[in-house]
């Protein structure tokens, strides 16, 4: 088995509902997603996947969907005011935790046909969450 990982940095804002820690307040993170792909063999270039191609695909999507965006639960009472003010908001059906963001990135990469096995979302330098998919 061969495994490669690509790291992509981005920023996002969020806050968590039903949570008593600091993340209950609106704030931002300088995050890093590490996308890990695996294949049993290499392609005719001797690669699992081209690092540049992975970065481009993920980077484009992150810039469109998450980078410099407030990720908020659909029940968050601050949502209408932020949307009315024209803020860049992405509404989720669940709390915008590192776990959920890792899964969102995983699902995007998997849907594009890449052999992704896991995505780790580093929310801070010391805290990360990993989503690992079940391969069919
Ligand atoms: Zn946070």
PDB file of C-alpha atoms and ligand atoms in Angstrom:
ATOM      1  CA  UNK A   1       0.000   0.000   0.000  1.00  0.00           C
ATOM      2  CA  UNK A   2       1.093   3.523  -0.771  1.00  0.00           C
ATOM      3  CA  UNK A   3      -0.179   6.491   1.167  1.00  0.00           C
ATOM      4  CA  UNK A   4       0.264  10.216   0.537  1.00  0.00           C
ATOM      5  CA  UNK A   5      -0.943  13.198   2.513  1.00  0.00           C
ATOM      6  CA  UNK A   6      -1.454  16.780   1.452  1.00  0.00           C
ATOM      7  CA  UNK A   7      -1.862  19.668   3.859  1.00  0.00           C
ATOM      8  CA  UNK A   8      -3.982  22.724   3.005  1.00  0.00           C
ATOM      9  CA  UNK A   9      -4.335  25.810   5.217  1.00  0.00           C
ATOM     10  CA  UNK A  10      -7.445  27.978   5.470  1.00  0.00           C
ATOM     11  CA  UNK A  11      -9.392  30.183   7.907  1.00  0.00           C
ATOM     12  CA  UNK A  12     -12.915  29.876   9.192  1.00  0.00           C
ATOM     13  CA  UNK A  13     -15.162  31.271  11.874  1.00  0.00           C
ATOM     14  CA  UNK A  14     -17.749  29.433  13.934  1.00  0.00           C
ATOM     15  CA  UNK A  15     -19.391  28.973  17.261  1.00  0.00           C
ATOM     16  CA  UNK A  16     -20.912  25.914  18.862  1.00  0.00           C
ATOM     17  CA  UNK A  17     -24.397  25.547  20.269  1.00  0.00           C
ATOM     18  CA  UNK A  18     -25.120  23.549  23.431  1.00  0.00           C
ATOM     19  CA  UNK A  19     -21.515  23.949  24.501  1.00  0.00           C
ATOM     20  CA  UNK A  20     -20.101  25.648  27.572  1.00  0.00           C
ATOM     21  CA  UNK A  21     -16.440  26.064  26.483  1.00  0.00           C
ATOM     22  CA  UNK A  22     -14.823  29.024  24.723  1.00  0.00           C
ATOM     23  CA  UNK A  23     -16.089  27.889  21.313  1.00  0.00           C
ATOM     24  CA  UNK A  24     -19.623  28.942  22.298  1.00  0.00           C
ATOM     25  CA  UNK A  25     -18.613  32.480  21.278  1.00  0.00           C
ATOM     26  CA  UNK A  26     -18.099  33.641  17.697  1.00  0.00           C
ATOM     27  CA  UNK A  27     -14.398  33.284  16.855  1.00  0.00           C
ATOM     28  CA  UNK A  28     -12.079  32.131  14.115  1.00  0.00           C
ATOM     29  CA  UNK A  29      -9.431  29.491  13.510  1.00  0.00           C
ATOM     30  CA  UNK A  30      -6.389  29.274  11.279  1.00  0.00           C
ATOM     31  CA  UNK A  31      -6.924  25.654  10.370  1.00  0.00           C
ATOM     32  CA  UNK A  32      -5.059  23.034   8.380  1.00  0.00           C
ATOM     33  CA  UNK A  33      -6.620  20.037   6.693  1.00  0.00           C
ATOM     34  CA  UNK A  34      -4.470  16.995   6.025  1.00  0.00           C
ATOM     35  CA  UNK A  35      -5.962  14.841   3.281  1.00  0.00           C
ATOM     36  CA  UNK A  36      -4.628  11.282   3.100  1.00  0.00           C
ATOM     37  CA  UNK A  37      -4.997   9.105   0.005  1.00  0.00           C
ATOM     38  CA  UNK A  38      -4.093   5.440  -0.379  1.00  0.00           C
ATOM     39  CA  UNK A  39      -3.694   3.046  -3.298  1.00  0.00           C
ATOM     40  CA  UNK A  40      -2.412  -0.466  -3.673  1.00  0.00           C
ATOM     41  CA  UNK A  41      -0.328   0.529  -6.679  1.00  0.00           C
ATOM     42  CA  UNK A  42       1.170   3.544  -8.383  1.00  0.00           C
ATOM     43  CA  UNK A  43       0.073   5.176 -11.621  1.00  0.00           C
ATOM     44  CA  UNK A  44       2.270   5.454 -14.705  1.00  0.00           C
ATOM     45  CA  UNK A  45       3.997   8.473 -13.154  1.00  0.00           C
ATOM     46  CA  UNK A  46       4.952   6.439 -10.076  1.00  0.00           C
ATOM     47  CA  UNK A  47       2.439   8.338  -7.915  1.00  0.00           C
ATOM     48  CA  UNK A  48      -0.599   7.651  -5.761  1.00  0.00           C
ATOM     49  CA  UNK A  49      -1.825  11.079  -6.842  1.00  0.00           C
ATOM     50  CA  UNK A  50      -0.228  14.340  -7.926  1.00  0.00           C
ATOM     51  CA  UNK A  51       0.154  16.571  -4.837  1.00  0.00           C
ATOM     52  CA  UNK A  52      -0.510  19.646  -6.966  1.00  0.00           C
ATOM     53  CA  UNK A  53      -3.762  18.193  -8.321  1.00  0.00           C
ATOM     54  CA  UNK A  54      -5.034  17.316  -4.825  1.00  0.00           C
ATOM     55  CA  UNK A  55      -4.133  20.750  -3.531  1.00  0.00           C
ATOM     56  CA  UNK A  56      -5.844  22.497  -6.452  1.00  0.00           C
ATOM     57  CA  UNK A  57      -9.085  20.557  -6.135  1.00  0.00           C
ATOM     58  CA  UNK A  58      -9.305  20.951  -2.355  1.00  0.00           C
ATOM     59  CA  UNK A  59      -8.069  24.531  -2.324  1.00  0.00           C
ATOM     60  CA  UNK A  60     -10.631  25.660  -4.922  1.00  0.00           C
ATOM     61  CA  UNK A  61     -13.487  24.077  -2.975  1.00  0.00           C
ATOM     62  CA  UNK A  62     -12.284  25.403   0.392  1.00  0.00           C
ATOM     63  CA  UNK A  63     -12.006  28.923  -1.026  1.00  0.00           C
ATOM     64  CA  UNK A  64     -15.545  28.680  -2.391  1.00  0.00           C
ATOM     65  CA  UNK A  65     -17.164  27.010   0.614  1.00  0.00           C
ATOM     66  CA  UNK A  66     -15.277  27.478   3.868  1.00  0.00           C
ATOM     67  CA  UNK A  67     -12.289  29.836   3.716  1.00  0.00           C
ATOM     68  CA  UNK A  68     -13.006  33.147   5.525  1.00  0.00           C
ATOM     69  CA  UNK A  69     -16.571  31.937   6.098  1.00  0.00           C
ATOM     70  CA  UNK A  70     -18.624  31.684   9.272  1.00  0.00           C
ATOM     71  CA  UNK A  71     -19.847  28.117   9.733  1.00  0.00           C
ATOM     72  CA  UNK A  72     -22.981  28.100  11.850  1.00  0.00           C
ATOM     73  CA  UNK A  73     -25.621  25.644  13.000  1.00  0.00           C
ATOM     74  CA  UNK A  74     -28.959  26.265  11.282  1.00  0.00           C
ATOM     75  CA  UNK A  75     -30.557  26.864  14.696  1.00  0.00           C
ATOM     76  CA  UNK A  76     -28.027  29.515  15.685  1.00  0.00           C
ATOM     77  CA  UNK A  77     -30.047  32.624  16.664  1.00  0.00           C
ATOM     78  CA  UNK A  78     -27.348  34.967  15.333  1.00  0.00           C
ATOM     79  CA  UNK A  79     -27.790  33.599  11.795  1.00  0.00           C
ATOM     80  CA  UNK A  80     -30.497  36.003  10.496  1.00  0.00           C
ATOM     81  CA  UNK A  81     -28.570  39.109  11.615  1.00  0.00           C
ATOM     82  CA  UNK A  82     -25.338  37.935   9.977  1.00  0.00           C
ATOM     83  CA  UNK A  83     -27.095  36.993   6.744  1.00  0.00           C
ATOM     84  CA  UNK A  84     -28.890  40.333   6.691  1.00  0.00           C
ATOM     85  CA  UNK A  85     -25.564  42.099   7.155  1.00  0.00           C
ATOM     86  CA  UNK A  86     -24.217  40.278   4.110  1.00  0.00           C
ATOM     87  CA  UNK A  87     -21.685  38.233   6.031  1.00  0.00           C
ATOM     88  CA  UNK A  88     -20.257  35.122   4.413  1.00  0.00           C
ATOM     89  CA  UNK A  89     -22.062  32.316   6.225  1.00  0.00           C
ATOM     90  CA  UNK A  90     -22.378  28.589   5.593  1.00  0.00           C
ATOM     91  CA  UNK A  91     -25.320  26.972   7.346  1.00  0.00           C
ATOM     92  CA  UNK A  92     -24.922  23.423   8.632  1.00  0.00           C
ATOM     93  CA  UNK A  93     -27.464  20.943   9.979  1.00  0.00           C
ATOM     94  CA  UNK A  94     -25.132  20.198  12.883  1.00  0.00           C
ATOM     95  CA  UNK A  95     -22.596  21.950  15.070  1.00  0.00           C
ATOM     96  CA  UNK A  96     -19.606  23.173  12.996  1.00  0.00           C
ATOM     97  CA  UNK A  97     -17.016  21.209  14.954  1.00  0.00           C
ATOM     98  CA  UNK A  98     -13.594  20.135  13.682  1.00  0.00           C
ATOM     99  CA  UNK A  99     -15.033  16.622  13.353  1.00  0.00           C
ATOM    100  CA  UNK A 100     -17.850  17.807  11.083  1.00  0.00           C
ATOM    101  CA  UNK A 101     -15.533  19.963   8.954  1.00  0.00           C
ATOM    102  CA  UNK A 102     -13.121  17.019   8.546  1.00  0.00           C
ATOM    103  CA  UNK A 103     -16.035  14.878   7.324  1.00  0.00           C
ATOM    104  CA  UNK A 104     -17.219  17.594   4.916  1.00  0.00           C
ATOM    105  CA  UNK A 105     -13.768  17.752   3.326  1.00  0.00           C
ATOM    106  CA  UNK A 106     -13.540  13.955   3.213  1.00  0.00           C
ATOM    107  CA  UNK A 107     -16.895  13.681   1.445  1.00  0.00           C
ATOM    108  CA  UNK A 108     -15.954  16.345  -1.090  1.00  0.00           C
ATOM    109  CA  UNK A 109     -12.658  14.611  -1.955  1.00  0.00           C
ATOM    110  CA  UNK A 110     -14.278  11.141  -2.054  1.00  0.00           C
ATOM    111  CA  UNK A 111     -17.068  12.437  -4.315  1.00  0.00           C
ATOM    112  CA  UNK A 112     -14.406  13.638  -6.776  1.00  0.00           C
ATOM    113  CA  UNK A 113     -13.184  10.063  -7.089  1.00  0.00           C
ATOM    114  CA  UNK A 114      -9.949  10.374  -5.156  1.00  0.00           C
ATOM    115  CA  UNK A 115      -8.939   7.359  -3.021  1.00  0.00           C
ATOM    116  CA  UNK A 116      -9.142   9.315   0.236  1.00  0.00           C
ATOM    117  CA  UNK A 117      -8.973   7.281   3.436  1.00  0.00           C
ATOM    118  CA  UNK A 118      -9.035  10.046   6.020  1.00  0.00           C
ATOM    119  CA  UNK A 119      -9.020  13.781   6.594  1.00  0.00           C
ATOM    120  CA  UNK A 120      -7.552  15.362   9.710  1.00  0.00           C
ATOM    121  CA  UNK A 121      -8.617  18.876  10.558  1.00  0.00           C
ATOM    122  CA  UNK A 122      -6.153  20.767  12.738  1.00  0.00           C
ATOM    123  CA  UNK A 123      -8.246  23.448  14.419  1.00  0.00           C
ATOM    124  CA  UNK A 124      -5.328  24.727  16.473  1.00  0.00           C
ATOM    125  CA  UNK A 125      -1.666  23.703  16.735  1.00  0.00           C
ATOM    126  CA  UNK A 126      -2.557  21.183  19.418  1.00  0.00           C
ATOM    127  CA  UNK A 127      -6.109  20.034  18.587  1.00  0.00           C
ATOM    128  CA  UNK A 128      -7.220  17.969  15.626  1.00  0.00           C
ATOM    129  CA  UNK A 129     -10.110  15.750  14.598  1.00  0.00           C
ATOM    130  CA  UNK A 130      -9.972  12.950  12.039  1.00  0.00           C
ATOM    131  CA  UNK A 131     -12.740  11.520   9.896  1.00  0.00           C
ATOM    132  CA  UNK A 132     -11.999   8.169   8.311  1.00  0.00           C
ATOM    133  CA  UNK A 133     -14.413   6.846   5.748  1.00  0.00           C
ATOM    134  CA  UNK A 134     -15.536   3.318   5.273  1.00  0.00           C
ATOM    135  CA  UNK A 135     -14.319   2.120   1.870  1.00  0.00           C
ATOM    136  CA  UNK A 136     -16.710   0.045  -0.123  1.00  0.00           C
TER     137      UNK A 136
HETATM  138 ZN1  LIG B   1     -13.527  27.055  17.669  1.00  0.00          ZN
END
